[in-house]
XYZ file of C-alpha atoms in Angstrom:
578
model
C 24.847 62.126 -97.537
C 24.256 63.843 -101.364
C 22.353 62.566 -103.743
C 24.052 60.216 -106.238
C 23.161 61.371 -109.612
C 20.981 59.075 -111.826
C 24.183 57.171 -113.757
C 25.179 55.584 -110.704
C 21.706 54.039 -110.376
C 22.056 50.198 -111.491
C 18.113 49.597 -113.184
C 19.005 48.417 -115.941
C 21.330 45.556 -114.289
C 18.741 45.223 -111.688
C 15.896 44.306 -114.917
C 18.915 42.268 -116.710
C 18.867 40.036 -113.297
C 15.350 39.583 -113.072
C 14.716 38.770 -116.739
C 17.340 36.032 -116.402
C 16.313 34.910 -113.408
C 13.123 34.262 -114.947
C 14.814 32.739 -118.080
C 17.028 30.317 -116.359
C 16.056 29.772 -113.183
C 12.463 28.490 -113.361
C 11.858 28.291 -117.250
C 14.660 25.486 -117.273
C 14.120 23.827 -113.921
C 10.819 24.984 -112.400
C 7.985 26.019 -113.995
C 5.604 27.929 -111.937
C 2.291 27.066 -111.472
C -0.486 28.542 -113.349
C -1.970 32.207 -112.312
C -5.206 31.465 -111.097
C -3.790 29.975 -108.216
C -3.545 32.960 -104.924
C -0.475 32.208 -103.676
C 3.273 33.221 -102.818
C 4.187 31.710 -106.157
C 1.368 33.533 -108.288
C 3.243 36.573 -107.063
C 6.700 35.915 -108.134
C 4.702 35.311 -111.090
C 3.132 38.613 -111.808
C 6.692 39.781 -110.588
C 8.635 38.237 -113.611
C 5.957 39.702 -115.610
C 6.430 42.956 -114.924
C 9.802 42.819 -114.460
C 10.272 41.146 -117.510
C 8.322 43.866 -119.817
C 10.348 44.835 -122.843
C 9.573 48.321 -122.711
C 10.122 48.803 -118.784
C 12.651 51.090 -117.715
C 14.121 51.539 -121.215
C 14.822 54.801 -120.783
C 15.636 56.374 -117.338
C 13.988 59.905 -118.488
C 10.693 57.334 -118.024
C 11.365 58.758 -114.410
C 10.276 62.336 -115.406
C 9.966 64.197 -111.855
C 9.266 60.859 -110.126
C 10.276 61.651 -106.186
C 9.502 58.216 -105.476
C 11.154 56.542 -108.621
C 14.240 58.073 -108.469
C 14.915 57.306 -104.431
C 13.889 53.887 -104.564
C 16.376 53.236 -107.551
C 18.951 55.227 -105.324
C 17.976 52.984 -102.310
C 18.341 49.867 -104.373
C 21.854 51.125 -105.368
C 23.005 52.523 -102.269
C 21.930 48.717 -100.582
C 23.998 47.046 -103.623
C 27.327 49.775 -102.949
C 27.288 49.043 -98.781
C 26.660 45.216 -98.990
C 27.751 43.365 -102.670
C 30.693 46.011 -103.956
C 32.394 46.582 -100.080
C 33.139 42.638 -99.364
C 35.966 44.578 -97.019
C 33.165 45.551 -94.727
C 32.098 41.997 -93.960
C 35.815 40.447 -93.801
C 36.811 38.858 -90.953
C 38.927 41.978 -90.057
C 35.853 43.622 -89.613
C 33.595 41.329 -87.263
C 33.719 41.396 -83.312
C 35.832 37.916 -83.091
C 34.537 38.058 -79.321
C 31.132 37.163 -79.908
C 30.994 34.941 -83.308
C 30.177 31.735 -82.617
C 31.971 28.599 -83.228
C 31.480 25.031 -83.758
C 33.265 24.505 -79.858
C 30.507 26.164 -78.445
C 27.192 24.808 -76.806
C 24.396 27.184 -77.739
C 21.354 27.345 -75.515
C 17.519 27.067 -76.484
C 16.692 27.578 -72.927
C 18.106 28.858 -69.766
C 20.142 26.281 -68.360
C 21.760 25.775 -65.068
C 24.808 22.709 -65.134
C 24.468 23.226 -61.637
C 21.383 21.787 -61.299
C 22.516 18.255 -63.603
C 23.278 15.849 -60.883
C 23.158 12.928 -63.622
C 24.351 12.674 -67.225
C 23.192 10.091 -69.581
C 24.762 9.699 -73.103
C 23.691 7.574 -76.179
C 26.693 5.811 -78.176
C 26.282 6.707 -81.859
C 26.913 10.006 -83.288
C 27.408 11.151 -79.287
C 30.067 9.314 -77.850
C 31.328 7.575 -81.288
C 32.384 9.991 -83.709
C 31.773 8.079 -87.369
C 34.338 8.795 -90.056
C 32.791 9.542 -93.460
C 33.863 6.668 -94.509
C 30.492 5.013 -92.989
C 27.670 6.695 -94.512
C 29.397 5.301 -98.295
C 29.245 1.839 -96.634
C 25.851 2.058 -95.369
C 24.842 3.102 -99.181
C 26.641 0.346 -100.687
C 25.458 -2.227 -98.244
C 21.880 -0.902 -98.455
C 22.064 -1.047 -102.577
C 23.653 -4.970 -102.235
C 20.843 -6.442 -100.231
C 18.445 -4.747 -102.539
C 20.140 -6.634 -105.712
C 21.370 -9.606 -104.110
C 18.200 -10.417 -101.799
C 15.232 -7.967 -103.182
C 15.101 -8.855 -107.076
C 16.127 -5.088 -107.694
C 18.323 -4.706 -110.938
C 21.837 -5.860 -110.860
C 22.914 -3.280 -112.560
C 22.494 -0.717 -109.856
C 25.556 -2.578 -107.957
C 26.882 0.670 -110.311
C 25.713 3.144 -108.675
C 27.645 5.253 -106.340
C 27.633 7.036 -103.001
C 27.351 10.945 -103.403
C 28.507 12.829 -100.679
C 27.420 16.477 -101.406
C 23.658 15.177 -102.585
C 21.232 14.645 -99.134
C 21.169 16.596 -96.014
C 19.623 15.660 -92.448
C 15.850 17.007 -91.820
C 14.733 16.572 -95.221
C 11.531 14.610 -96.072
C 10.688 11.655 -98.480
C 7.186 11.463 -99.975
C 6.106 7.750 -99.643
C 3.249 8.801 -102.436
C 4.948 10.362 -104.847
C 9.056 9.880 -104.712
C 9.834 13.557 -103.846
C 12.557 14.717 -101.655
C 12.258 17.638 -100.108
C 12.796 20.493 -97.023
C 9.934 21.535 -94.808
C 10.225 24.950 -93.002
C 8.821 25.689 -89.126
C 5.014 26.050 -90.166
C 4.873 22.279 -92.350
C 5.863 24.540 -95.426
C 7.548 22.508 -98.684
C 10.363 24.288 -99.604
C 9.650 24.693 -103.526
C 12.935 24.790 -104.617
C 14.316 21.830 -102.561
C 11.756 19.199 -104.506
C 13.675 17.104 -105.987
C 12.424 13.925 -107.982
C 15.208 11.217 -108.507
C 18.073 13.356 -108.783
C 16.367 16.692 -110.525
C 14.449 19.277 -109.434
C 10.939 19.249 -109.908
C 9.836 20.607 -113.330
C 6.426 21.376 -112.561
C 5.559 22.818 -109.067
C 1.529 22.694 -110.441
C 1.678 19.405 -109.568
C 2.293 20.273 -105.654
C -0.644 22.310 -106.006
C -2.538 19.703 -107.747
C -1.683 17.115 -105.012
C -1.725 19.695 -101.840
C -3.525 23.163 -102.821
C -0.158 24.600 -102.258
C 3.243 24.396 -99.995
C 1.673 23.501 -97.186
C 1.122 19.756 -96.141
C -1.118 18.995 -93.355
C -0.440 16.541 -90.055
C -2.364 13.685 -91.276
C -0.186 13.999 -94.277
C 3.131 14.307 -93.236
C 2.070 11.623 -90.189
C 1.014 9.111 -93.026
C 3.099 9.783 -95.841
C 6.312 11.258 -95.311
C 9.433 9.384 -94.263
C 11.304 12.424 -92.067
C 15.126 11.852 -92.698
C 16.824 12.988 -89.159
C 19.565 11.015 -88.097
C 22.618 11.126 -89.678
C 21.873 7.063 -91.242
C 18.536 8.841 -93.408
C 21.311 10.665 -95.146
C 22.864 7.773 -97.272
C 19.556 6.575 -97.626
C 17.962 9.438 -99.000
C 20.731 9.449 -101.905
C 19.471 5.695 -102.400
C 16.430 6.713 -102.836
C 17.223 9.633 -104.889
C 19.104 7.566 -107.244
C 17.223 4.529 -107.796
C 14.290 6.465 -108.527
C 16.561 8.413 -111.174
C 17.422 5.295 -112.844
C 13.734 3.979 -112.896
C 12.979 7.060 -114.562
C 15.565 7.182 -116.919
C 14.365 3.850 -117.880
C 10.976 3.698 -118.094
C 10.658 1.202 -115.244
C 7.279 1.398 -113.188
C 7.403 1.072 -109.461
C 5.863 2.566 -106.423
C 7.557 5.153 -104.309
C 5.883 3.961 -101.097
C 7.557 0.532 -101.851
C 10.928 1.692 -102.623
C 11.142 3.382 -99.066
C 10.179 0.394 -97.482
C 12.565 -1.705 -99.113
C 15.117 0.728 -98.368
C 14.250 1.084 -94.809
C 14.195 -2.894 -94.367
C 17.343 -3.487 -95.836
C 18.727 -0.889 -93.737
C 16.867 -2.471 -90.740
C 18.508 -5.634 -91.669
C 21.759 -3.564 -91.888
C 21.540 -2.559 -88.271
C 19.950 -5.170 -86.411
C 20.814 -8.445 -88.058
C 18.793 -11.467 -86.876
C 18.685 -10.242 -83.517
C 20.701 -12.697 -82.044
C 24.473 -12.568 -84.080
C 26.603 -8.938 -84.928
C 24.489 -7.421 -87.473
C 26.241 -6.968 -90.955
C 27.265 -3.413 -90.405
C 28.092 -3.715 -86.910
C 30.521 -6.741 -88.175
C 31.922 -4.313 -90.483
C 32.660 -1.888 -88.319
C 34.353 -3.834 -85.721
C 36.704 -5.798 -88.277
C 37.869 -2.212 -89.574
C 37.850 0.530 -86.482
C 40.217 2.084 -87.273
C 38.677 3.293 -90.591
C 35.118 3.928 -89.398
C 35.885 5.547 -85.606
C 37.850 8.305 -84.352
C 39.639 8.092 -81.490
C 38.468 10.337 -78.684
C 40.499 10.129 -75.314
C 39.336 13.768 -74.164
C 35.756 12.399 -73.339
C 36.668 9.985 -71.303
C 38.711 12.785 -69.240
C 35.458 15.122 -69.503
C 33.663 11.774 -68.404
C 35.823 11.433 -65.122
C 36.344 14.683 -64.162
C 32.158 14.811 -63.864
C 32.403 11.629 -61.754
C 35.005 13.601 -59.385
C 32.737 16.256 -59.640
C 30.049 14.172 -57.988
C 28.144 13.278 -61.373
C 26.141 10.366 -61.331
C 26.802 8.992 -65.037
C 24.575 6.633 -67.056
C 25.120 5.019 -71.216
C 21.766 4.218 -72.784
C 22.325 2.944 -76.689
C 20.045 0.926 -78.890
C 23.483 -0.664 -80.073
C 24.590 -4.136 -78.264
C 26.666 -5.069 -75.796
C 29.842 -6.356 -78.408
C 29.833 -3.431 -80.804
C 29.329 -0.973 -77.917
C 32.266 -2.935 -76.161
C 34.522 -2.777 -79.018
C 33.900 0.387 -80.123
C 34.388 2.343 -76.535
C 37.321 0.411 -76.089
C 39.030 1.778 -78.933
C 37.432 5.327 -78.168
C 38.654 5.811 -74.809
C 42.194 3.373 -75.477
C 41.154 1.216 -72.493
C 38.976 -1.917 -71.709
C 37.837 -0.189 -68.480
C 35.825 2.649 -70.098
C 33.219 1.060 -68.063
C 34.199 1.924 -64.385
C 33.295 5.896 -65.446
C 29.600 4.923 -65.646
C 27.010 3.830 -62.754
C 24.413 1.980 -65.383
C 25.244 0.500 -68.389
C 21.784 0.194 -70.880
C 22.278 -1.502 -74.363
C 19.852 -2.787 -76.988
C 17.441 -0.035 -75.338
C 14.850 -0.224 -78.263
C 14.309 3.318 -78.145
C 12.084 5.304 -78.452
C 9.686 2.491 -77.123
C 11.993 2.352 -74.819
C 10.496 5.869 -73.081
C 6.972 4.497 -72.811
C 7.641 0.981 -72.714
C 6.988 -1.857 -70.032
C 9.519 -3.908 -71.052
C 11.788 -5.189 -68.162
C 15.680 -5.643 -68.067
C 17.491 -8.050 -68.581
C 21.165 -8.920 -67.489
C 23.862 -9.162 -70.963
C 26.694 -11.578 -70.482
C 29.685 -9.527 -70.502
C 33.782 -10.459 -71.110
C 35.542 -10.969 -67.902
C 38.872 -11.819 -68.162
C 38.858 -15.010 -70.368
C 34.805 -16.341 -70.537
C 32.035 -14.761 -70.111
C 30.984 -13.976 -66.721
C 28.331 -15.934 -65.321
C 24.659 -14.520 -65.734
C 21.758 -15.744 -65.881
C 19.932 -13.341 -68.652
C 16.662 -14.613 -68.041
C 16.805 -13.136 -64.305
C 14.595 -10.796 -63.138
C 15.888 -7.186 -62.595
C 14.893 -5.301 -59.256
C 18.384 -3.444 -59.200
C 21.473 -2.215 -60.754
C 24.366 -3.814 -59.495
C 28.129 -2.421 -60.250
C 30.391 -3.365 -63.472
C 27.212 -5.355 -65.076
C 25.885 -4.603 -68.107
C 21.755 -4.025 -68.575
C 19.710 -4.382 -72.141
C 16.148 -3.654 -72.487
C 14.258 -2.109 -69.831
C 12.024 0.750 -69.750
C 12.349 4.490 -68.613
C 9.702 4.168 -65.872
C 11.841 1.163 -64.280
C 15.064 3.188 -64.717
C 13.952 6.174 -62.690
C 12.641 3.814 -59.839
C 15.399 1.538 -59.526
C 17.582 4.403 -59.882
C 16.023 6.785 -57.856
C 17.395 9.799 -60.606
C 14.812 12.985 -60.276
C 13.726 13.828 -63.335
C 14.501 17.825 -63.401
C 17.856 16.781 -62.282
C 18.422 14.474 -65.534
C 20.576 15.570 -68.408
C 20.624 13.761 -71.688
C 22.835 13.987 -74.574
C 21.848 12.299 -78.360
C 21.816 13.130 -81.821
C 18.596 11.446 -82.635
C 14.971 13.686 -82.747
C 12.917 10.934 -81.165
C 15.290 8.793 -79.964
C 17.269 10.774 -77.795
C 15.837 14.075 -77.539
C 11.630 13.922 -77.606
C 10.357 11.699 -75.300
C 12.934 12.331 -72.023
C 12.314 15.956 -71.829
C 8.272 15.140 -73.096
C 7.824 12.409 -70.610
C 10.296 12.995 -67.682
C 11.227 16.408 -68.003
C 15.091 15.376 -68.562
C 17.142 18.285 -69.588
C 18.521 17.518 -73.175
C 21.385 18.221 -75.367
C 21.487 17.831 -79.197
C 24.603 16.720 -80.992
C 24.532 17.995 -84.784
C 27.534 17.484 -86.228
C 26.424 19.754 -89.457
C 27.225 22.803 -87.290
C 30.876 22.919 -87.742
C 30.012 22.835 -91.281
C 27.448 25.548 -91.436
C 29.081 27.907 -88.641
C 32.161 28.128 -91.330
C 29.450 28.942 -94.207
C 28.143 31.494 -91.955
C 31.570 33.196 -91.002
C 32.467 33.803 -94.473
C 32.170 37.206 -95.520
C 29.680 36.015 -98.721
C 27.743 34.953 -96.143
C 27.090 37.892 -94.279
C 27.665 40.430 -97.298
C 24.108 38.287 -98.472
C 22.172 38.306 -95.260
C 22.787 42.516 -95.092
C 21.619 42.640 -98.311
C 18.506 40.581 -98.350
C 17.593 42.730 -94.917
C 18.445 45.877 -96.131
C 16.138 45.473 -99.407
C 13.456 44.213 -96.805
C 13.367 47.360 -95.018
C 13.838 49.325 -98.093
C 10.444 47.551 -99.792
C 8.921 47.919 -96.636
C 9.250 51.182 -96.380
C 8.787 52.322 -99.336
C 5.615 50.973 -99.611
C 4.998 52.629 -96.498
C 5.406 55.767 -98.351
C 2.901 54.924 -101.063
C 0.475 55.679 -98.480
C 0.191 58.817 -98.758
C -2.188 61.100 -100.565
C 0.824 62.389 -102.417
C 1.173 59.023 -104.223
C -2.481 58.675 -104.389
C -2.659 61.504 -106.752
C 0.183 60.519 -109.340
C -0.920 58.973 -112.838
C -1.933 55.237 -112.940
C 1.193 54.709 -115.528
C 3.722 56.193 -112.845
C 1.988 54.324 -109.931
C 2.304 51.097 -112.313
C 6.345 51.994 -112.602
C 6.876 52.174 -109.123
C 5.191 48.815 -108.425
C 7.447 47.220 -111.078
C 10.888 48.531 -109.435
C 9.191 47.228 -106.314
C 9.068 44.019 -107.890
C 13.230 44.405 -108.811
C 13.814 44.508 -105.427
C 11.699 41.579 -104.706
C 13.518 39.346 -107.426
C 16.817 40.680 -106.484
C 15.763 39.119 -102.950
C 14.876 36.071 -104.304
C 17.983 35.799 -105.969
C 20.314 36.149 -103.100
C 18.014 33.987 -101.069
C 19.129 31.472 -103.707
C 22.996 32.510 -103.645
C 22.882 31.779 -99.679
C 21.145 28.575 -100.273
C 23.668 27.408 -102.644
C 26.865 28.105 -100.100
C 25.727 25.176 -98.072
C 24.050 22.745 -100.250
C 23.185 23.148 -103.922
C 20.094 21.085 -103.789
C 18.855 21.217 -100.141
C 20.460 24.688 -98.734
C 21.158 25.011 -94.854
C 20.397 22.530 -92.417
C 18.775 25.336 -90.151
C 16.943 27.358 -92.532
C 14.304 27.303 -95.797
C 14.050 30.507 -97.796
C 12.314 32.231 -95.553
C 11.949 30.445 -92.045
C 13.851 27.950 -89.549
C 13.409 24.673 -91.116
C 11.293 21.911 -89.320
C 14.219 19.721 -88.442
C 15.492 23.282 -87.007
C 12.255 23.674 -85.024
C 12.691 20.302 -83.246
C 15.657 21.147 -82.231
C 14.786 24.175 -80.437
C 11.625 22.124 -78.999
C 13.155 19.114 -77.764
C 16.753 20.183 -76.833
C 17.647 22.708 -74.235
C 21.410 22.980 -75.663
C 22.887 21.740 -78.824
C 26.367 21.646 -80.133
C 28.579 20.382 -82.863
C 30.677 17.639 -80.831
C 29.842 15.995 -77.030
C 34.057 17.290 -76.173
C 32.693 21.020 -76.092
C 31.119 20.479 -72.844
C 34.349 19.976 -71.407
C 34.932 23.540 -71.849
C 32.057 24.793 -69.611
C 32.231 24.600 -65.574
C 29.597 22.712 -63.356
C 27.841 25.783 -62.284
C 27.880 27.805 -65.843
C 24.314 29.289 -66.620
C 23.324 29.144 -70.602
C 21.221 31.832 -71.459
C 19.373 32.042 -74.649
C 19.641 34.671 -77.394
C 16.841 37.163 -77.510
C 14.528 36.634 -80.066
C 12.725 39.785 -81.496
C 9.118 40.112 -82.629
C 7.897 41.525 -85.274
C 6.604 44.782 -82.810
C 9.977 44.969 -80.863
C 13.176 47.362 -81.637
C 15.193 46.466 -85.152
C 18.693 45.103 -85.246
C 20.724 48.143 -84.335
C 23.857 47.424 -86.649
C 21.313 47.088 -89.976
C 19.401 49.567 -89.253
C 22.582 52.134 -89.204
C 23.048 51.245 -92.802
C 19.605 51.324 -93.559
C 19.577 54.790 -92.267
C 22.290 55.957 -94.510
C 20.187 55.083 -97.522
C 17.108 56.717 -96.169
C 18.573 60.101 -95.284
C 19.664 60.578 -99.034
């Protein structure tokens, strides 16, 4: 390829970007922290400082007879030309349909054989029941009325209002000092997730005040932090979030620590009731199914063609017998939903209910006109047909049962619930349910998306190796000033990352980003995932679309020492042989 002459070079947009991303992006929302600390952040610092310099770059005859000024400038545009100005080469015209994933297929953390599953067991909430989003406003508006009407908090915040597009699952609430936030695979905060009421937080010193940086050890996060991973944390979290706002915006004094636990028993309260009666939500719920479930007849058919199959088939829900009752029933458009499975398990009390030594109990169920006649107070020894089991424990399950545990297969949506302590404990196989990936899987497929990920991996490899190439004694021997140039359009490039990494972010959630991913890394709810669940998927219907005796195998994960992505390194190429 010839060399592009020096007017196609974009420096002096490349400087613009950095010196407003400096401007606007932390001087107005995050300040960074102060220099003397060693750090990721006291290098963006230095970067915006030398990026930022009014006389850098001014003049591209700076360059003189540069070699290693003018090609990194022509790297940095070439990497701009291939990913940000050709969107056509990232349309969907342009991708291999045949392997893109989608939000009906089961993706694999480990090899799996179905053929091996001899027994399924499901949970009931966000597995079997698929919520409308009609219930996560509810659960905020309930939450927020037994505050005010049985907690003393403020009347007035009967105002405030459910926000949709605010929380995300896997994020974190600091019980000592009211942040929200995102942790990445290695117990990293992400910095620009922090949020404090509804704002980011203005002063990242004070994380390094409070924690000596990002990082937050065990003790800490095992003592302090509320992790918000089921799909109920996310209402919750916006509670939070705003309350805190308007106690701010007020002047009110309160403790964050306090506020969670208010939260959390209200929404306890929510859920559970008195123990005895329908909770308040579940009472909700049933007088309005219609508006709060969807109807899903194909799992029931995926249901019975594993029990033709030979599947032994088990339900184990913290939920009660009524709401479970009702809300099948409407699922599945029959009052027999429960001939498809061999044990029946509500109010489990999990995760106790995994190391447990509680015993079962028998749950009166309708028959016909009455209630059939149990004695609850009975002592379990076995399951018997058509009845209906609460309580229990998982060491009592597998011996009245007689299910072997590598044989055991396990689908839930909750981290510790559903997912931790079967595959921990018994070895169970386990799937994930996270509805969030039809969401992100359509963020990923867009050709933004992708145009963004290139780019941010093609400026990687371009730093990378041009630093590689400073190595030399060539470089060694060129003037401090020109060595001191070269290190500032290195630290372009490294803004210009920064900024995309920000761009991506913002496609899936303005104040949060992805689900999956921090700036840099997997994030921690991410991480469970892949260490407690052998498959996960967007909806429990996909598995219909997979035979008994299909094998799941993994995708290859590269180190850092193995062979490069083939299809970015062909571009990268391009821009190195100029």
């Amino acid at each position: 390829m010839p060399k592009l002459p020096l007017s196609n070079i974009h420096v002096s947009a490349a400087v613009t970007t950095a010196r407003a991303l400096s401007l606007s992006r932390f001087r107005t929302t995050r300040l960074l922290p102060q220099t003397h600390h060693v750090s990721l952040y006291t290098t963006d610092s230095a970067i915006k400082s030398r990026a930022n310099s009014e006389s850098y770059l001014s003049d591209l005859s700076s360059f003189g007879s540069n070699h290693y000024l003018r090609q990194l400038c022509t790297r940095y545009d070439l990497a701009r030309k291939l990913c940000l100005d050709d969107p056509e080469r990232f349309s969907a015209a342009h991708v291999h349909q045949r392997f893109q994933p989608t939000s009906q297929d089961i993706f694999p953390n480990t090899e799996l054989r179905l053929s091996k599953v001899r027994t399924y067991g499901f949970d009931y909430d966000y597995t079997l029941a698929r919520y409308t989003d009609k219930l996560p406003e509810t659960i905020y508006t309930m939450i927020r009325d037994v505050l005010v009407n049985k907690m003393l908090y403020p009347p007035v915040l009967k105002g405030l209002k459910y926000d949709k597009t605010f929380a995300i699952r896997g994020i974190s609430y600091d019980k000592e000092t009211g942040w929200l936030f995102k942790m990445d695979s290695n117990y990293n905060i992400a910095m620009d997730t922090i949020h404090y009421g509804r704002e980011p937080l203005r002063d990242l010193e004070e994380v390094y005040s409070l924690h000596n940086g990002p990082h937050l050890a065990p003790d800490y996060v095992k003592g302090h932090l509320n992790q918000m991973n089921d799909l109920y944390s996310i209402p919750e979290a916006t509670l939070l979030a705003d309350i805190i706002q308007y106690f701010n915006e007020n002047n009110i004094p309160f403790h964050p620590r306090y506020l969670a636990e208010d939260i959390r028993t209200a929404g306890e309260y929510l859920h559970k009731g008195d123990g005895i009666s329908l909770s308040p939500l579940h009472r909700v719920i049933m007088d309005n199914i219609d508006e709060y479930l969807e109807r899903a007849p194909e799992l029931l058919q995926i249901l019975e063609t594993l029990k033709r199959e030979g599947k032994r088939l088990f339900l184990l829900t913290n939920s009660g017998y009524d709401y479970v009752n009702t809300g099948l029933t409407y699922l599945f458009n029959t009052k027999k939903w429960r001939d498809v499975f061999d044990v029946v398990i509500v109010s489990a009390r999990k995760p106790s209910w995994y190391l447990s030594h509680r015993p079962f109990r028998l749950v009166p169920t309708d028959n016909g006109s009455r209630r059939t006649n149990v004695q609850p107070w009975a002592f379990v020894d076995h399951f018997e047909e058509g009845q209906v089991y609460s309580g229990g424990n998982l060491m009592t399950f597998t011996n009245i049962t007689g299910y072997s545990d590598r044989n055991v297969m396990y689908f839930g949506d909750h981290l510790y619930s559903d997912l931790r302590d079967p595959s921990i404990q018994k070895g169970w196989f386990t799937g994930a349910i996270v509805s969030e990936l039809k969401y992100e899987l359509s963020v990923i497929q867009r050709s933004e998306y992708r145009q963004c990920v290139s780019y941010i991996q093609l400026l990687e490899k371009i730093l990378k190796h041009s630093q590689q190439e400073t190595r030399g004694g060539e470089f060694m021997h060129l003037p401090a000033e020109e060595k001191e140039s070269f290190r500032r359009l290195l630290d372009i490039g490294r803004m210009e990352r920064r900024k995309i990494r920000w761009r991506m972010r913002d496609l899936f959630n303005t104040n949060f980003g992805s689900v999956f991913r921090t700036e840099k890394y997997p994030s921690l709810f991410a991480t469970k995932i892949k260490s407690f669940a052998n498959v996960y998927t967007a909806d429990l219907s996909n598995l219909g679309a997979y035979p008994s005796d299909f094998v799941f195998y993994p995708k290859r994960l590269t180190q850092a020492h193995e062979s490069r992505m083939p299809e970015v390194d062909d571009l990268l190429d391009e821009i190195l042989n100029v």
